[in-house]
Amino acid sequence: MKKTPHIARTAIQALAFAAGGLFLAAATHAADTHKGSKEAYEHTKSEAKAKYDADTEKCKSLSGNAADVCKAEAKVQRVTAVSTAEAQYKNTPKAAYEARKDIAGAQYDLAKEKCDDKTGNDKDVCKKEAEAAHTAAKADAEVKLKTRKAINDATEDKADAQYAAAKEKCDSLAGDAKDACQAKAKADFAK
């Protein structure tokens, strides 16, 4: 059996984690702009469960670690589908964070299962690489959550400041003109 060089193996693992991250990034971008329907969420959960059940049934024909890897791959697909759908449905930064974290956990479990085929130092290195990728994925999820919260806070602060400036402009007016100006400011800034 030909051994994969350390750098190539690391690149393959990084690509696997990145693929899951790109899938979630596209889904959470959609979640940032469009809230998903409950029906779509429930449908996705149902389809993911059916696919998971079918995939794990196929895994029964395998033995040993190959069966464990097969089940872990099925789990990654299910967790990715369900977590992404839930993030779209809830449409909150916290839901997107939880989805990223759940997907990272499933990918980590898969990576550890793949390490079980190795021995000695190769196995130790494989596990450390899996841990490093998992830590990085969780840190990225945390950064994205904090970034989204900071953007939301900054947007709210800007709107509040613009509303205060619009109200101040109204103070130079009197009577109906002032009332109309204040009503427009409230409508413009949803206050």
CSV table of C-alpha atoms in Angstrom, one decimal:
chain,number,residue,atom,x,y,z
A,1,MET,CA,0.0,0.0,0.0
A,2,LYS,CA,1.4,3.4,-1.1
A,3,LYS,CA,1.8,5.9,1.7
A,4,THR,CA,0.5,9.4,1.1
A,5,PRO,CA,3.2,12.0,1.9
A,6,HIS,CA,2.5,14.1,5.0
A,7,ILE,CA,2.0,17.3,3.1
A,8,ALA,CA,-0.4,15.8,0.6
A,9,ARG,CA,-2.4,14.1,3.4
A,10,THR,CA,-2.6,17.4,5.3
A,11,ALA,CA,-3.8,19.2,2.1
A,12,ILE,CA,-6.4,16.5,1.5
A,13,GLN,CA,-7.8,16.9,5.1
A,14,ALA,CA,-7.8,20.7,4.8
A,15,LEU,CA,-9.7,20.4,1.5
A,16,ALA,CA,-12.3,18.2,3.1
A,17,PHE,CA,-12.8,20.7,5.9
A,18,ALA,CA,-12.8,23.6,3.5
A,19,ALA,CA,-15.5,21.9,1.3
A,20,GLY,CA,-17.8,21.6,4.3
A,21,GLY,CA,-17.0,25.2,5.2
A,22,LEU,CA,-17.7,26.5,1.7
A,23,PHE,CA,-21.0,24.7,1.7
A,24,LEU,CA,-22.1,26.2,5.0
A,25,ALA,CA,-20.8,29.7,3.9
A,26,ALA,CA,-23.0,29.6,0.9
A,27,ALA,CA,-25.9,28.4,2.9
A,28,THR,CA,-25.4,30.9,5.7
A,29,HIS,CA,-25.0,33.8,3.1
A,30,ALA,CA,-28.4,32.8,1.9
A,31,ALA,CA,-29.6,32.7,5.5
A,32,ASP,CA,-28.3,36.2,6.0
A,33,THR,CA,-30.5,37.5,3.2
A,34,HIS,CA,-33.6,35.1,3.2
A,35,LYS,CA,-35.2,33.4,6.1
A,36,GLY,CA,-36.1,29.8,5.2
A,37,SER,CA,-39.6,28.4,5.6
A,38,LYS,CA,-40.4,25.8,8.3
A,39,GLU,CA,-41.7,23.5,5.6
A,40,ALA,CA,-38.4,23.6,3.7
A,41,TYR,CA,-36.5,23.0,7.0
A,42,GLU,CA,-38.8,20.0,7.9
A,43,HIS,CA,-38.5,18.6,4.3
A,44,THR,CA,-34.7,18.9,4.4
A,45,LYS,CA,-34.6,17.1,7.8
A,46,SER,CA,-36.8,14.4,6.5
A,47,GLU,CA,-34.7,13.9,3.3
A,48,ALA,CA,-31.5,14.0,5.3
A,49,LYS,CA,-32.7,11.3,7.7
A,50,ALA,CA,-33.9,9.1,4.8
A,51,LYS,CA,-30.5,9.5,3.0
A,52,TYR,CA,-28.6,8.8,6.3
A,53,ASP,CA,-30.6,5.7,6.9
A,54,ALA,CA,-30.0,4.4,3.4
A,55,ASP,CA,-26.3,5.3,3.6
A,56,THR,CA,-25.8,3.6,7.0
A,57,GLU,CA,-27.6,0.5,5.6
A,58,LYS,CA,-25.0,0.3,2.8
A,59,CYS,CA,-22.3,0.6,5.5
A,60,LYS,CA,-23.5,-2.7,7.0
A,61,SER,CA,-21.9,-4.5,4.1
A,62,LEU,CA,-18.5,-3.3,5.2
A,63,SER,CA,-16.5,-4.4,8.2
A,64,GLY,CA,-14.1,-3.0,10.6
A,65,ASN,CA,-12.9,0.6,10.4
A,66,ALA,CA,-14.3,0.8,6.8
A,67,ALA,CA,-17.8,0.5,8.2
A,68,ASP,CA,-17.0,3.1,10.9
A,69,VAL,CA,-15.7,5.5,8.3
A,70,CYS,CA,-18.7,4.9,6.1
A,71,LYS,CA,-21.1,5.7,9.0
A,72,ALA,CA,-19.1,8.8,9.9
A,73,GLU,CA,-19.3,10.0,6.3
A,74,ALA,CA,-23.0,9.5,6.3
A,75,LYS,CA,-23.2,11.5,9.6
A,76,VAL,CA,-21.2,14.4,8.1
A,77,GLN,CA,-23.7,14.6,5.2
A,78,ARG,CA,-26.7,14.5,7.5
A,79,VAL,CA,-25.3,17.0,10.0
A,80,THR,CA,-24.4,19.4,7.2
A,81,ALA,CA,-27.8,19.2,5.6
A,82,VAL,CA,-29.8,19.5,8.8
A,83,SER,CA,-27.6,22.1,10.4
A,84,THR,CA,-27.5,24.3,7.3
A,85,ALA,CA,-31.3,24.1,6.9
A,86,GLU,CA,-31.8,25.0,10.5
A,87,ALA,CA,-29.4,28.0,10.2
A,88,GLN,CA,-31.4,29.1,7.2
A,89,TYR,CA,-34.7,28.6,8.9
A,90,LYS,CA,-33.7,30.5,12.1
A,91,ASN,CA,-31.7,33.1,10.2
A,92,THR,CA,-29.7,34.3,13.2
A,93,PRO,CA,-25.9,34.6,13.7
A,94,LYS,CA,-26.2,32.2,16.6
A,95,ALA,CA,-27.9,29.6,14.4
A,96,ALA,CA,-25.2,29.9,11.8
A,97,TYR,CA,-22.5,29.6,14.5
A,98,GLU,CA,-24.2,26.4,15.9
A,99,ALA,CA,-24.4,24.9,12.4
A,100,ARG,CA,-20.7,25.6,11.7
A,101,LYS,CA,-19.8,24.1,15.1
A,102,ASP,CA,-22.0,21.0,14.5
A,103,ILE,CA,-20.5,20.4,11.0
A,104,ALA,CA,-17.0,20.9,12.4
A,105,GLY,CA,-17.7,18.3,15.0
A,106,ALA,CA,-19.0,15.7,12.5
A,107,GLN,CA,-16.0,16.3,10.2
A,108,TYR,CA,-13.7,15.9,13.2
A,109,ASP,CA,-15.3,12.6,14.1
A,110,LEU,CA,-14.8,11.4,10.5
A,111,ALA,CA,-11.2,12.5,10.5
A,112,LYS,CA,-10.5,10.6,13.7
A,113,GLU,CA,-12.2,7.5,12.2
A,114,LYS,CA,-9.9,7.7,9.2
A,115,CYS,CA,-6.9,7.9,11.5
A,116,ASP,CA,-7.8,4.5,13.0
A,117,ASP,CA,-6.5,2.8,9.9
A,118,LYS,CA,-3.0,4.1,10.7
A,119,THR,CA,-0.4,3.0,13.2
A,120,GLY,CA,2.3,4.4,15.3
A,121,ASN,CA,3.5,8.0,14.6
A,122,ASP,CA,1.3,8.2,11.4
A,123,LYS,CA,-1.8,7.7,13.5
A,124,ASP,CA,-0.6,10.2,16.1
A,125,VAL,CA,0.1,12.8,13.5
A,126,CYS,CA,-3.3,12.1,11.8
A,127,LYS,CA,-5.1,12.7,15.1
A,128,LYS,CA,-3.2,15.9,15.8
A,129,GLU,CA,-4.0,17.2,12.3
A,130,ALA,CA,-7.6,16.3,12.8
A,131,GLU,CA,-7.6,18.1,16.2
A,132,ALA,CA,-5.9,21.2,14.6
A,133,ALA,CA,-8.5,21.3,11.8
A,134,HIS,CA,-11.3,21.0,14.3
A,135,THR,CA,-9.9,23.7,16.5
A,136,ALA,CA,-9.5,26.0,13.5
A,137,ALA,CA,-13.0,25.3,12.3
A,138,LYS,CA,-14.5,26.1,15.8
A,139,ALA,CA,-12.3,29.3,16.0
A,140,ASP,CA,-13.5,30.4,12.5
A,141,ALA,CA,-17.1,29.8,13.6
A,142,GLU,CA,-16.6,32.0,16.7
A,143,VAL,CA,-14.9,34.7,14.6
A,144,LYS,CA,-17.8,34.7,12.1
A,145,LEU,CA,-20.3,34.9,15.0
A,146,LYS,CA,-18.5,37.8,16.6
A,147,THR,CA,-18.1,39.6,13.2
A,148,ARG,CA,-21.8,39.3,12.4
A,149,LYS,CA,-22.7,40.6,15.9
A,150,ALA,CA,-20.2,43.5,15.5
A,151,ILE,CA,-21.7,44.3,12.0
A,152,ASN,CA,-25.2,44.3,13.4
A,153,ASP,CA,-24.3,46.5,16.4
A,154,ALA,CA,-22.4,48.9,14.1
A,155,THR,CA,-25.4,49.1,11.7
A,156,GLU,CA,-27.7,49.8,14.6
A,157,ASP,CA,-25.4,52.5,16.1
A,158,LYS,CA,-25.1,54.2,12.7
A,159,ALA,CA,-28.9,54.2,12.3
A,160,ASP,CA,-29.4,55.6,15.8
A,161,ALA,CA,-26.9,58.4,15.0
A,162,GLN,CA,-28.6,59.2,11.7
A,163,TYR,CA,-32.0,59.3,13.4
A,164,ALA,CA,-30.7,61.7,16.1
A,165,ALA,CA,-29.3,64.0,13.4
A,166,ALA,CA,-32.6,63.9,11.4
A,167,LYS,CA,-34.6,64.7,14.6
A,168,GLU,CA,-32.2,67.6,15.4
A,169,LYS,CA,-32.9,69.0,11.9
A,170,CYS,CA,-36.6,69.0,12.8
A,171,ASP,CA,-36.0,71.1,15.9
A,172,SER,CA,-35.4,74.2,13.7
A,173,LEU,CA,-39.0,73.9,12.4
A,174,ALA,CA,-42.3,74.6,14.1
A,175,GLY,CA,-45.9,73.4,14.0
A,176,ASP,CA,-47.1,71.1,11.3
A,177,ALA,CA,-43.7,71.3,9.5
A,178,LYS,CA,-41.9,70.0,12.6
A,179,ASP,CA,-44.5,67.3,13.2
A,180,ALA,CA,-44.2,66.2,9.5
A,181,CYS,CA,-40.4,66.2,9.8
A,182,GLN,CA,-40.4,64.1,13.0
A,183,ALA,CA,-42.9,61.7,11.5
A,184,LYS,CA,-40.7,61.3,8.4
A,185,ALA,CA,-37.6,60.7,10.5
A,186,LYS,CA,-39.4,58.1,12.5
A,187,ALA,CA,-40.6,56.4,9.3
A,188,ASP,CA,-37.1,56.6,7.6
A,189,PHE,CA,-35.4,55.0,10.6
A,190,ALA,CA,-38.2,52.6,11.7
A,191,LYS,CA,-38.4,54.2,15.2
